[in-house]
Coordinates of C-alpha atoms in Angstrom, one line a residue:
X1 CA 8.0 25.1 -59.1
X2 CA 7.3 25.2 -55.4
X3 CA 4.1 27.3 -55.9
X4 CA 2.6 24.6 -58.0
X5 CA 2.8 22.0 -55.2
X6 CA 1.3 24.5 -52.7
X7 CA -1.7 25.3 -54.8
X8 CA -2.6 21.7 -55.5
X9 CA -2.2 20.4 -52.0
X10 CA -4.6 23.0 -50.7
X11 CA -7.2 21.6 -53.0
X12 CA -6.3 18.0 -52.2
X13 CA -6.8 18.5 -48.4
X14 CA -10.6 19.0 -48.7
X15 CA -12.8 16.1 -47.8
X16 CA -15.0 14.7 -50.5
X17 CA -18.7 14.3 -50.1
X18 CA -20.5 11.0 -49.7
X19 CA -23.0 10.6 -52.5
X20 CA -24.4 7.3 -51.1
X21 CA -25.5 8.9 -47.8
X22 CA -29.0 10.0 -48.8
X23 CA -29.5 6.9 -50.8
X24 CA -28.7 4.5 -48.0
X25 CA -30.0 6.4 -45.0
X26 CA -33.7 5.5 -45.4
X27 CA -33.1 1.8 -46.1
X28 CA -30.7 1.4 -43.2
X29 CA -33.0 3.2 -40.8
X30 CA -36.0 1.1 -41.9
X31 CA -33.9 -2.1 -41.4
X32 CA -32.8 -1.1 -38.0
X33 CA -36.3 -0.1 -36.9
X34 CA -37.7 -3.5 -38.1
X35 CA -34.7 -5.2 -36.4
X36 CA -33.5 -6.8 -39.7
X37 CA -30.0 -6.5 -38.5
X38 CA -28.4 -8.7 -41.2
X39 CA -30.0 -6.6 -43.9
X40 CA -28.8 -3.4 -42.1
X41 CA -25.3 -4.7 -41.9
X42 CA -25.3 -5.6 -45.6
X43 CA -26.5 -2.1 -46.5
X44 CA -23.9 -0.5 -44.3
X45 CA -21.1 -2.5 -46.0
X46 CA -22.4 -1.3 -49.4
X47 CA -21.6 2.3 -48.5
X48 CA -18.5 3.6 -50.3
X49 CA -15.5 4.1 -48.0
X50 CA -13.2 6.1 -50.3
X51 CA -13.5 9.4 -48.3
X52 CA -13.3 10.3 -44.6
X53 CA -16.9 11.5 -44.6
X54 CA -18.1 8.1 -46.0
X55 CA -16.0 6.2 -43.5
X56 CA -17.4 8.3 -40.7
X57 CA -20.9 7.6 -42.0
X58 CA -20.2 3.8 -42.0
X59 CA -18.8 4.0 -38.5
X60 CA -21.9 5.9 -37.3
X61 CA -24.3 3.2 -38.8
X62 CA -22.2 0.4 -37.3
X63 CA -22.4 2.1 -33.9
X64 CA -26.2 2.2 -34.2
X65 CA -26.2 -1.4 -35.3
X66 CA -24.2 -2.3 -32.2
X67 CA -26.7 -0.6 -30.0
X68 CA -29.5 -2.7 -31.5
X69 CA -27.4 -5.8 -30.7
X70 CA -26.9 -4.6 -27.1
X71 CA -23.2 -4.6 -27.7
X72 CA -22.0 -1.5 -25.7
X73 CA -18.2 -2.1 -26.3
X74 CA -18.7 -2.3 -30.1
X75 CA -20.8 0.9 -30.1
X76 CA -18.2 2.7 -28.1
X77 CA -15.4 1.5 -30.5
X78 CA -17.3 2.6 -33.6
X79 CA -18.0 6.0 -32.0
X80 CA -14.3 6.3 -31.3
X81 CA -13.5 5.5 -35.0
X82 CA -15.7 8.4 -36.1
X83 CA -13.9 10.8 -33.8
X84 CA -10.4 9.5 -34.3
X85 CA -10.6 9.4 -38.1
X86 CA -12.0 12.9 -38.5
X87 CA -9.7 14.5 -35.8
X88 CA -6.5 13.0 -37.2
X89 CA -7.4 14.1 -40.7
X90 CA -8.1 17.6 -39.5
X91 CA -4.8 17.7 -37.6
X92 CA -2.9 16.4 -40.7
X93 CA -4.6 18.9 -42.9
X94 CA -3.8 21.8 -40.5
X95 CA -0.1 20.8 -40.5
X96 CA -0.1 20.5 -44.3
X97 CA -1.6 24.0 -44.7
X98 CA 1.0 25.5 -42.3
X99 CA 3.8 23.8 -44.2
X100 CA 2.6 25.2 -47.5
X101 CA 2.5 28.7 -45.9
X102 CA 6.1 28.4 -44.8
X103 CA 7.1 27.1 -48.2
X104 CA 5.6 30.2 -49.9
X105 CA 7.6 32.4 -47.3
X106 CA 10.8 30.6 -48.4
X107 CA 11.2 29.1 -44.9
X108 CA 12.2 25.7 -46.3
X109 CA 13.5 24.1 -43.2
X110 CA 10.4 24.9 -41.1
X111 CA 8.2 23.7 -44.0
X112 CA 10.0 20.4 -44.2
X113 CA 9.5 19.8 -40.5
X114 CA 5.7 20.6 -40.8
X115 CA 5.4 18.3 -43.9
X116 CA 7.0 15.4 -41.9
X117 CA 4.6 16.1 -39.1
X118 CA 1.7 16.0 -41.5
X119 CA 2.9 12.6 -42.8
X120 CA 3.1 11.2 -39.3
X121 CA -0.5 12.2 -38.6
X122 CA -2.0 11.0 -41.9
X123 CA -1.8 7.3 -41.1
X124 CA -5.3 5.9 -41.9
X125 CA -6.1 4.5 -45.3
X126 CA -8.4 7.3 -46.2
X127 CA -5.7 9.8 -45.4
X128 CA -3.6 8.6 -48.3
X129 CA -4.2 11.8 -50.4
X130 CA -2.9 13.9 -47.5
X131 CA 0.1 11.7 -47.1
X132 CA 0.9 11.9 -50.9
X133 CA 0.6 15.7 -50.9
X134 CA 2.7 15.9 -47.7
X135 CA 5.5 13.9 -49.5
X136 CA 5.1 16.1 -52.6
X137 CA 5.5 19.3 -50.5
X138 CA 8.5 17.7 -48.6
X139 CA 10.1 17.0 -52.0
X140 CA 9.7 20.6 -53.1
X141 CA 11.2 21.9 -49.8
X142 CA 14.2 19.6 -50.2
X143 CA 14.6 20.8 -53.8
X144 CA 14.7 24.4 -52.7
X145 CA 17.3 23.6 -50.1
X146 CA 19.4 22.0 -52.9
X147 CA 19.1 18.6 -51.3
X148 CA 18.2 16.9 -54.6
X149 CA 18.7 13.3 -53.6
X150 CA 16.4 13.7 -50.5
X151 CA 13.9 15.5 -52.8
X152 CA 13.9 12.5 -55.1
X153 CA 13.5 10.1 -52.2
X154 CA 10.5 12.0 -50.9
X155 CA 8.9 12.0 -54.4
X156 CA 9.4 8.2 -54.6
X157 CA 7.6 7.8 -51.3
X158 CA 4.7 9.9 -52.6
X159 CA 4.5 7.6 -55.6
X160 CA 4.6 4.5 -53.4
X161 CA 1.6 5.7 -51.4
X162 CA -0.3 6.8 -54.5
X163 CA 0.1 3.3 -56.0
X164 CA -1.0 1.7 -52.8
X165 CA -4.2 3.9 -52.7
X166 CA -4.6 4.9 -56.3
X167 CA -6.5 8.1 -57.3
X168 CA -6.1 10.3 -60.4
X169 CA -5.1 13.2 -58.2
X170 CA -2.5 11.3 -56.2
X171 CA -0.9 9.4 -59.1
X172 CA -0.8 12.5 -61.3
X173 CA 0.9 14.7 -58.6
X174 CA 3.3 11.9 -57.6
X175 CA 4.5 11.1 -61.2
X176 CA 4.8 14.8 -62.0
X177 CA 6.9 15.7 -59.0
X178 CA 9.1 12.6 -59.3
X179 CA 9.7 13.4 -63.0
X180 CA 10.5 17.0 -62.2
X181 CA 13.0 16.0 -59.4
X182 CA 14.7 13.5 -61.7
X183 CA 15.0 16.1 -64.5
X184 CA 16.6 18.5 -62.0
X185 CA 19.0 15.8 -60.8
X186 CA 20.0 14.9 -64.3
X187 CA 20.9 18.5 -65.1
X188 CA 24.0 18.0 -63.0
X189 CA 24.5 14.3 -63.9
X190 CA 25.4 12.7 -67.1
X191 CA 23.3 9.6 -66.2
X192 CA 21.1 8.9 -69.2
X193 CA 18.9 6.6 -67.2
X194 CA 17.8 9.4 -64.9
X195 CA 16.7 11.5 -67.9
X196 CA 14.8 8.6 -69.3
X197 CA 13.1 7.7 -66.0
X198 CA 12.2 11.4 -65.5
X199 CA 10.6 11.6 -69.0
X200 CA 8.6 8.4 -68.3
X201 CA 7.2 9.8 -65.1
X202 CA 6.3 13.1 -66.7
X203 CA 4.6 11.4 -69.6
X204 CA 2.7 9.1 -67.2
X205 CA 1.5 12.1 -65.1
X206 CA -0.3 13.8 -68.0
X207 CA -3.5 11.6 -68.4
X208 CA -3.9 11.5 -64.6
X209 CA -3.5 15.3 -64.3
X210 CA -6.1 15.9 -67.0
X211 CA -8.6 13.6 -65.4
X212 CA -8.1 15.2 -62.0
X213 CA -8.1 18.7 -63.4
X214 CA -4.7 19.5 -61.7
X215 CA -3.8 22.2 -64.2
X216 CA -0.9 23.6 -62.1
X217 CA 0.9 20.3 -62.2
X218 CA 0.0 19.9 -65.9
X219 CA 1.4 23.4 -66.6
X220 CA 4.6 22.3 -64.7
X221 CA 4.9 19.3 -67.0
X222 CA 4.4 21.3 -70.1
X223 CA 6.9 23.9 -68.9
X224 CA 9.5 21.1 -68.7
X225 CA 8.5 20.0 -72.2
X226 CA 9.1 23.6 -73.4
X227 CA 12.5 23.8 -71.7
X228 CA 13.4 20.4 -73.3
X229 CA 12.4 21.6 -76.8
X230 CA 14.4 24.9 -76.4
X231 CA 17.4 22.8 -75.4
X232 CA 16.9 20.8 -78.6
X233 CA 16.5 24.0 -80.7
X234 CA 12.9 23.1 -81.7
X235 CA 11.2 26.5 -81.2
X236 CA 8.0 25.4 -83.1
X237 CA 7.4 22.5 -80.6
X238 CA 8.3 24.8 -77.7
X239 CA 5.8 27.3 -78.9
X240 CA 3.1 24.6 -79.3
X241 CA 3.7 23.6 -75.6
X242 CA 3.4 27.2 -74.5
X243 CA 0.1 27.5 -76.3
X244 CA -1.0 24.4 -74.5
X245 CA -0.2 26.0 -71.2
X246 CA -2.0 29.2 -72.1
X247 CA -5.1 27.2 -73.2
X248 CA -6.0 26.8 -69.5
X249 CA -4.3 30.0 -68.4
X250 CA -7.3 31.1 -66.3
X251 CA -7.1 28.0 -64.2
X252 CA -3.5 28.5 -63.2
X253 CA -3.6 30.0 -59.7
X254 CA -0.1 31.6 -59.5
X255 CA 0.9 34.7 -61.5
X256 CA 4.6 33.5 -61.2
X257 CA 3.8 30.4 -63.3
X258 CA 2.0 32.5 -65.9
X259 CA 5.0 34.8 -66.0
X260 CA 7.3 31.8 -66.6
X261 CA 5.1 30.8 -69.6
X262 CA 5.4 34.3 -71.1
X263 CA 9.2 34.2 -70.6
X264 CA 9.2 31.0 -72.7
X265 CA 7.2 32.8 -75.5
X266 CA 9.6 35.8 -75.2
X267 CA 12.6 33.6 -75.6
X268 CA 11.1 31.8 -78.6
X269 CA 10.2 35.2 -80.3
X270 CA 13.8 36.5 -79.7
X271 CA 15.3 33.3 -81.2
X272 CA 12.9 33.6 -84.2
X273 CA 13.7 37.4 -84.7
X274 CA 10.1 38.5 -83.9
X275 CA 11.1 41.4 -81.7
X276 CA 7.7 43.1 -81.5
X277 CA 6.2 39.8 -80.3
X278 CA 9.1 39.5 -77.9
X279 CA 8.3 43.0 -76.5
X280 CA 4.6 42.1 -76.1
X281 CA 5.5 38.8 -74.4
X282 CA 8.0 40.7 -72.1
X283 CA 5.3 43.2 -71.2
X284 CA 2.9 40.3 -70.3
X285 CA 5.7 38.8 -68.3
X286 CA 6.2 42.1 -66.3
X287 CA 2.5 42.3 -65.6
X288 CA 2.3 38.7 -64.2
X289 CA 5.6 39.2 -62.3
X290 CA 4.3 42.4 -60.7
X291 CA 1.2 40.4 -59.6
X292 CA 3.4 37.7 -58.1
X293 CA 5.4 40.3 -56.1
X294 CA 8.9 38.6 -56.5
X295 CA 11.6 41.3 -56.9
X296 CA 14.0 39.1 -58.8
X297 CA 11.3 37.9 -61.2
X298 CA 10.2 41.5 -61.7
X299 CA 13.8 42.5 -62.4
X300 CA 14.4 39.6 -64.9
X301 CA 11.1 40.5 -66.7
X302 CA 12.4 44.1 -67.2
X303 CA 15.8 42.9 -68.4
X304 CA 14.0 40.8 -71.1
X305 CA 12.0 43.8 -72.1
X306 CA 15.1 46.0 -72.3
X307 CA 16.8 43.4 -74.5
X308 CA 13.8 43.3 -76.9
X309 CA 13.5 47.1 -77.0
X310 CA 17.2 47.3 -77.8
X311 CA 16.8 44.9 -80.7
X312 CA 13.9 47.1 -82.0
X313 CA 16.0 50.3 -81.7
X314 CA 13.9 51.9 -79.0
X315 CA 17.0 52.9 -77.0
X316 CA 15.3 55.5 -74.8
X317 CA 12.7 53.2 -73.5
X318 CA 15.3 50.4 -73.3
X319 CA 17.4 52.7 -71.1
X320 CA 14.6 53.4 -68.7
X321 CA 13.7 49.7 -68.5
X322 CA 17.3 48.8 -67.9
X323 CA 17.4 51.3 -65.0
X324 CA 14.3 49.7 -63.6
X325 CA 15.9 46.4 -63.9
X326 CA 19.1 47.5 -62.1
X327 CA 17.0 49.1 -59.3
X328 CA 14.9 46.0 -58.8
X329 CA 17.9 43.7 -59.1
X330 CA 19.8 45.7 -56.5
X331 CA 16.8 45.6 -54.2
X332 CA 16.5 41.8 -54.7
X333 CA 20.3 41.4 -54.1
X334 CA 20.1 43.6 -51.0
X335 CA 17.1 41.6 -49.7
X336 CA 19.0 38.4 -50.4
X337 CA 22.0 39.7 -48.6
X338 CA 19.9 40.9 -45.7
X339 CA 18.2 37.5 -45.6
X340 CA 21.6 35.8 -45.7
X341 CA 22.9 38.0 -42.8
X342 CA 19.7 37.4 -40.9
X343 CA 20.1 33.6 -41.4
X344 CA 23.7 33.8 -40.2
X345 CA 22.7 35.9 -37.2
X346 CA 20.0 33.3 -36.4
X347 CA 22.4 30.5 -36.8
X348 CA 24.9 32.4 -34.6
X349 CA 22.3 33.0 -32.0
X350 CA 21.2 29.4 -32.2
X351 CA 24.8 28.3 -31.7
X352 CA 25.2 30.6 -28.8
X353 CA 22.0 29.3 -27.3
X354 CA 23.0 25.8 -27.8
X355 CA 26.4 26.5 -26.1
X356 CA 24.6 28.2 -23.2
X357 CA 22.1 25.3 -22.9
X358 CA 25.0 22.8 -23.0
X359 CA 26.9 24.8 -20.4
X360 CA 23.8 24.9 -18.2
X361 CA 23.3 21.2 -18.7
X362 CA 26.9 20.6 -17.7
X363 CA 26.5 22.8 -14.7
X364 CA 23.3 21.1 -13.8
X365 CA 25.1 17.7 -14.0
X366 CA 27.9 19.0 -11.8
X367 CA 25.4 20.4 -9.3
X368 CA 23.5 17.1 -9.4
X369 CA 26.7 15.1 -8.8
X370 CA 27.6 17.5 -6.0
X371 CA 24.2 17.1 -4.4
X372 CA 24.4 13.3 -4.6
X373 CA 27.9 13.3 -3.1
X374 CA 26.8 15.5 -0.3
X375 CA 23.7 13.3 0.2
X376 CA 25.8 10.1 0.1
X377 CA 28.2 11.6 2.7
X378 CA 25.3 12.7 4.9
X379 CA 23.7 9.2 4.6
X380 CA 27.1 7.6 5.6
X381 CA 27.4 9.9 8.6
X382 CA 23.8 9.3 9.6
X383 CA 24.3 5.6 9.4
X384 CA 27.5 5.8 11.4
X385 CA 25.7 8.0 14.0
X386 CA 22.8 5.6 14.1
X387 CA 25.1 2.7 14.5
X388 CA 26.9 4.5 17.4
X389 CA 23.6 5.3 19.1
X390 CA 22.3 1.8 18.7
X391 CA 25.6 0.4 20.0
X392 CA 25.5 2.7 23.0
X393 CA 21.9 1.9 23.6
X394 CA 22.6 -1.8 23.3
X395 CA 25.3 -1.6 25.9
X396 CA 23.1 0.5 28.1
X397 CA 20.3 -2.1 27.8
X398 CA 22.7 -4.9 28.7
X399 CA 23.9 -3.0 31.8
X400 CA 20.4 -2.2 32.7
X401 CA 19.4 -5.8 32.3
X402 CA 22.2 -6.8 34.6
X403 CA 21.1 -4.2 37.2
X404 CA 17.5 -5.5 37.0
X405 CA 18.7 -9.1 37.5
X406 CA 20.7 -8.0 40.5
X407 CA 17.7 -6.1 41.9
X408 CA 15.5 -9.3 41.3
X409 CA 18.0 -11.4 43.3
X410 CA 18.1 -8.7 46.0
X411 CA 14.3 -8.8 46.3
X412 CA 14.4 -12.6 46.4
X413 CA 17.1 -12.4 49.1
X414 CA 14.8 -10.0 51.0
X415 CA 11.9 -12.4 50.6
X416 CA 13.7 -15.6 51.7
X417 CA 14.5 -14.5 55.2
X418 CA 10.9 -13.3 55.6
X419 CA 9.5 -16.7 54.7
X420 CA 12.0 -18.7 56.7
X421 CA 11.5 -16.5 59.8
X422 CA 7.8 -17.3 59.7
X423 CA 8.4 -21.1 59.3
X424 CA 11.0 -21.2 62.1
X425 CA 8.5 -19.4 64.3
X426 CA 6.0 -22.1 63.5
X427 CA 8.6 -24.9 64.4
X428 CA 9.4 -23.1 67.6
X429 CA 5.8 -23.1 68.5
X430 CA 5.6 -26.8 67.8
X431 CA 8.7 -27.5 69.8
X432 CA 7.1 -25.9 72.8
X433 CA 3.9 -28.0 72.5
X434 CA 3.1 -30.9 74.7
X435 CA 4.3 -33.8 72.4
X436 CA 6.7 -32.5 69.8
X437 CA 9.0 -35.4 69.4
X438 CA 6.9 -37.7 67.3
X439 CA 6.2 -35.1 64.5
X440 CA 9.4 -33.1 64.6
X441 CA 11.6 -35.2 62.2
X442 CA 9.0 -35.1 59.5
X443 CA 8.6 -31.3 59.9
X444 CA 12.3 -30.7 59.9
X445 CA 12.6 -32.8 56.6
X446 CA 9.9 -30.8 55.0
X447 CA 11.6 -27.5 56.2
X448 CA 14.9 -28.7 54.7
X449 CA 13.3 -29.5 51.4
X450 CA 11.6 -26.1 51.3
X451 CA 14.8 -24.3 52.2
X452 CA 16.7 -26.2 49.5
X453 CA 14.0 -25.3 46.9
X454 CA 14.1 -21.6 48.0
X455 CA 17.9 -21.5 47.8
X456 CA 17.8 -23.0 44.3
X457 CA 15.2 -20.4 43.1
X458 CA 17.6 -17.7 44.1
X459 CA 19.6 -18.4 41.0
X460 CA 16.6 -18.5 38.7
X461 CA 14.6 -15.7 37.1
X462 CA 11.5 -17.9 36.8
X463 CA 10.3 -21.3 38.0
X464 CA 7.6 -23.6 36.7
X465 CA 4.1 -23.1 38.1
X466 CA 4.3 -26.7 39.3
X467 CA 7.4 -26.1 41.5
X468 CA 5.8 -22.9 42.9
X469 CA 2.7 -24.8 43.9
X470 CA 4.7 -27.6 45.5
X471 CA 6.6 -25.1 47.6
X472 CA 3.3 -23.5 48.7
X473 CA 1.9 -26.9 49.7
X474 CA 5.1 -27.6 51.8
X475 CA 4.8 -24.3 53.4
X476 CA 1.1 -24.9 54.3
X477 CA 2.0 -28.3 55.8
X478 CA 4.5 -26.6 58.1
X479 CA 2.0 -23.9 59.0
X480 CA -0.4 -26.5 60.2
X481 CA 2.0 -27.1 63.1
X482 CA 1.3 -23.6 64.5
X483 CA -2.4 -23.6 63.7
X484 CA -3.2 -27.1 64.9
X485 CA -4.4 -28.3 61.6
X486 CA -7.0 -25.6 60.9
X487 CA -5.5 -24.8 57.5
X488 CA -7.1 -25.7 54.2
X489 CA -5.5 -24.9 50.8
X490 CA -8.1 -24.9 48.0
X491 CA -6.4 -25.0 44.6
X492 CA -8.4 -24.4 41.4
X493 CA -6.3 -24.7 38.2
X494 CA -8.0 -24.6 34.7
X495 CA -7.5 -27.5 32.4
X496 CA -5.8 -25.2 29.8
X497 CA -3.1 -24.2 32.3
X498 CA 0.0 -26.4 31.8
X499 CA 1.7 -26.1 35.2
X500 CA 4.8 -27.9 33.9
X501 CA 5.5 -25.5 31.0
X502 CA 4.2 -22.1 32.3
X503 CA 6.8 -20.2 34.4
X504 CA 6.3 -17.5 37.0
X505 CA 8.7 -15.5 39.2
X506 CA 10.0 -17.6 42.2
X507 CA 8.3 -17.0 45.6
X508 CA 5.2 -15.5 43.9
X509 CA 2.4 -17.5 45.6
X510 CA 4.3 -18.6 48.8
X511 CA 4.4 -15.1 50.4
X512 CA 0.7 -14.5 49.6
X513 CA -0.5 -17.7 51.1
X514 CA 1.8 -17.3 54.1
X515 CA 0.5 -13.8 54.6
X516 CA -3.1 -15.1 54.4
X517 CA -2.4 -17.6 57.1
X518 CA -0.5 -15.1 59.2
X519 CA -3.2 -12.4 59.2
X520 CA -6.3 -14.3 58.2
X521 CA -9.2 -15.5 60.4
X522 CA -9.8 -19.0 61.6
X523 CA -10.7 -21.4 60.2
X524 CA -7.8 -20.7 57.7
X525 CA -9.2 -21.4 54.3
X526 CA -7.1 -20.1 51.4
X527 CA -8.4 -20.3 47.9
X528 CA -5.9 -20.1 45.0
X529 CA -7.4 -19.9 41.4
X530 CA -5.2 -20.0 38.3
X531 CA -6.7 -19.3 34.8
X532 CA -5.2 -18.4 31.5
X533 CA -6.3 -16.1 28.6
X534 CA -4.6 -15.7 25.3
X535 CA -1.6 -13.6 26.4
X536 CA -1.9 -13.5 30.3
X537 CA -1.9 -15.7 33.3
X538 CA -4.4 -14.8 36.0
X539 CA -3.9 -15.7 39.7
X540 CA -6.4 -15.0 42.5
X541 CA -5.7 -15.6 46.2
X542 CA -8.7 -15.2 48.6
X543 CA -8.7 -15.7 52.4
X544 CA -11.1 -14.9 55.2
X545 CA -10.3 -11.9 57.5
X546 CA -11.6 -10.5 60.7
X547 CA -12.0 -7.0 61.9
X548 CA -8.9 -5.8 63.6
X549 CA -7.7 -2.7 65.4
X550 CA -6.0 -0.3 63.0
X551 CA -3.0 0.1 65.3
X552 CA -2.6 -3.6 65.6
X553 CA -2.9 -4.0 61.8
X554 CA -0.1 -1.4 61.4
X555 CA 2.1 -3.1 64.0
X556 CA 1.8 -6.5 62.3
X557 CA 1.7 -5.3 58.7
X558 CA 3.4 -7.7 56.3
X559 CA 5.9 -6.5 53.8
X560 CA 5.1 -9.3 51.3
X561 CA 2.7 -7.2 49.1
X562 CA 5.2 -4.3 48.8
X563 CA 8.1 -6.6 47.9
X564 CA 5.9 -8.5 45.4
X565 CA 4.8 -5.3 43.6
X566 CA 8.4 -4.2 43.3
X567 CA 9.3 -7.6 41.8
X568 CA 6.5 -7.4 39.3
X569 CA 7.6 -3.9 38.2
X570 CA 11.2 -5.3 37.6
X571 CA 9.7 -8.2 35.8
X572 CA 7.9 -5.9 33.4
X573 CA 11.1 -3.9 32.8
X574 CA 13.1 -7.1 32.2
X575 CA 10.6 -8.7 29.7
X576 CA 9.1 -5.5 28.3
X577 CA 5.6 -6.7 29.5
X578 CA 2.7 -5.5 31.6
X579 CA 1.9 -7.1 34.9
X580 CA -0.8 -6.0 37.4
X581 CA -1.2 -6.4 41.2
X582 CA -4.4 -5.6 42.9
X583 CA -5.4 -6.2 46.5
X584 CA -8.9 -5.6 47.8
X585 CA -10.2 -6.0 51.4
X586 CA -13.9 -6.4 52.3
X587 CA -15.5 -7.1 55.7
X588 CA -15.0 -10.8 55.4
X589 CA -12.4 -11.4 52.7
X590 CA -9.0 -10.3 51.5
X591 CA -8.5 -10.8 47.7
X592 CA -5.2 -10.4 45.7
X593 CA -5.4 -10.5 41.9
X594 CA -2.2 -10.9 39.9
X595 CA -2.0 -10.7 36.0
X596 CA 1.3 -12.0 34.5
X597 CA 2.5 -12.3 30.9
X598 CA 2.7 -15.8 29.5
X599 CA 6.3 -17.1 30.0
X600 CA 7.1 -20.5 28.6
X601 CA 10.4 -22.4 28.5
X602 CA 12.5 -19.4 29.7
X603 CA 15.4 -20.6 31.8
X604 CA 18.1 -18.4 33.3

């Protein structure tokens, strides 16, 4: 009975027309043009929504209404409803047609998968007819695979959907298929309730099938009635049901179904002893079987003809017909054997492919695990190598820092004798003056304080700017001994420079000021300016100079600038900073500019 389901579902997949379209279009357009939006909405809601075409029409008018209301989101949503509803129905219909084709080719497993896919696509309310026919076809596929309980379950789902969205076509097909499946299930079961339920569904399907014009399903129901009457021995009732089937013979699409009807009439004639009628019915059955093209059906038709001819005494024709039967039957059996062998080969190939795929998956997992193990080992080795390099570099940096600190102390040690030499020279000059006794104790006390401060700075990387300025002032006071008071120190420190917290390298300003007094021009006026930016401290030392002979300048050249530049370079390496030292000489002035990083609260 598979062919019955296929024929009806093909008809059921077509969209119905929307009779209200032409009637409503003019009124809706007029209401929209006159901006009577409430009337337009009422007219749109009055359109029947039983079919996809009508639902698409409603969505189209709702989109136009949303445009009039300046609601872009609603218009977009309604347009999407049109496209989504139609596209999903077309996709479901395409899968349904493909499933029916596979069902006719006896590819039951493939057809069941396609029917299930069609069910999953037909989800909207107006797709209910497609969903019903998909369940009907799925039930037929399960029945052909001898999965009778699953066939009954699919038929019950078809009836549930048909009752939720009732139409004559859906209700008739669902009741008919469920009744047929229950009848098949009761053939191997003594459960009387199954037989009774099957008969109820078959009887319920008849009025729906007549209204919907589903004659294939109606013929299926009548065929079951014929079979039931023959089982009960009521040949008259069985013949009446056969006549009912032949009454709409031309509307039955499949020759195989018509051949089945003629087989019923042949069987009835044989039981009643009307052998000429049995021969005529068998010949009609052969004609329809040949049209259907099923070898086994053709063979069975010839077997029935041979039996009727034998009863009539036409043995020669019966012999020829029997030989035709045996030839066709052998061909059908050979084709069935070939099909069985082909299916076994396909299953074997599928099993081999699955084993190959499983082996490849296992191998891929092993390769993946091997890769991750190698990657993990590589990462561990890389981390160990990185840790070793960092440790070595750390130790190298510590050693380098110690070397830098030693170099700093060495440069300060080089600077201290230089400054003290100049101061002692100044005291010597004072001692040789006319009246040194009165001022000498004070100068010696100042020199002792300066020496003590210089000695303490030897153990420090940095000192406060306040301490450095005090040392410069003491040194200037001592230099006044040699220069007879013609020394003036002009300090300009910005208000945002905190001299008590900012730190500088020790002996930074003292050599520069001392060098300005040593090689500058009288009167000795040294200007020291200290300013601060966001990240740097700027120090400028300016003093007057006089033109000197180049050889004399070379002989008395001070080493303070060279030593200071080396100390700033070491400072940059120690603190990873950037310092600059710039000296410029003009005809009247000598200017030194120093830029230091901001160092605060850094003690040795």
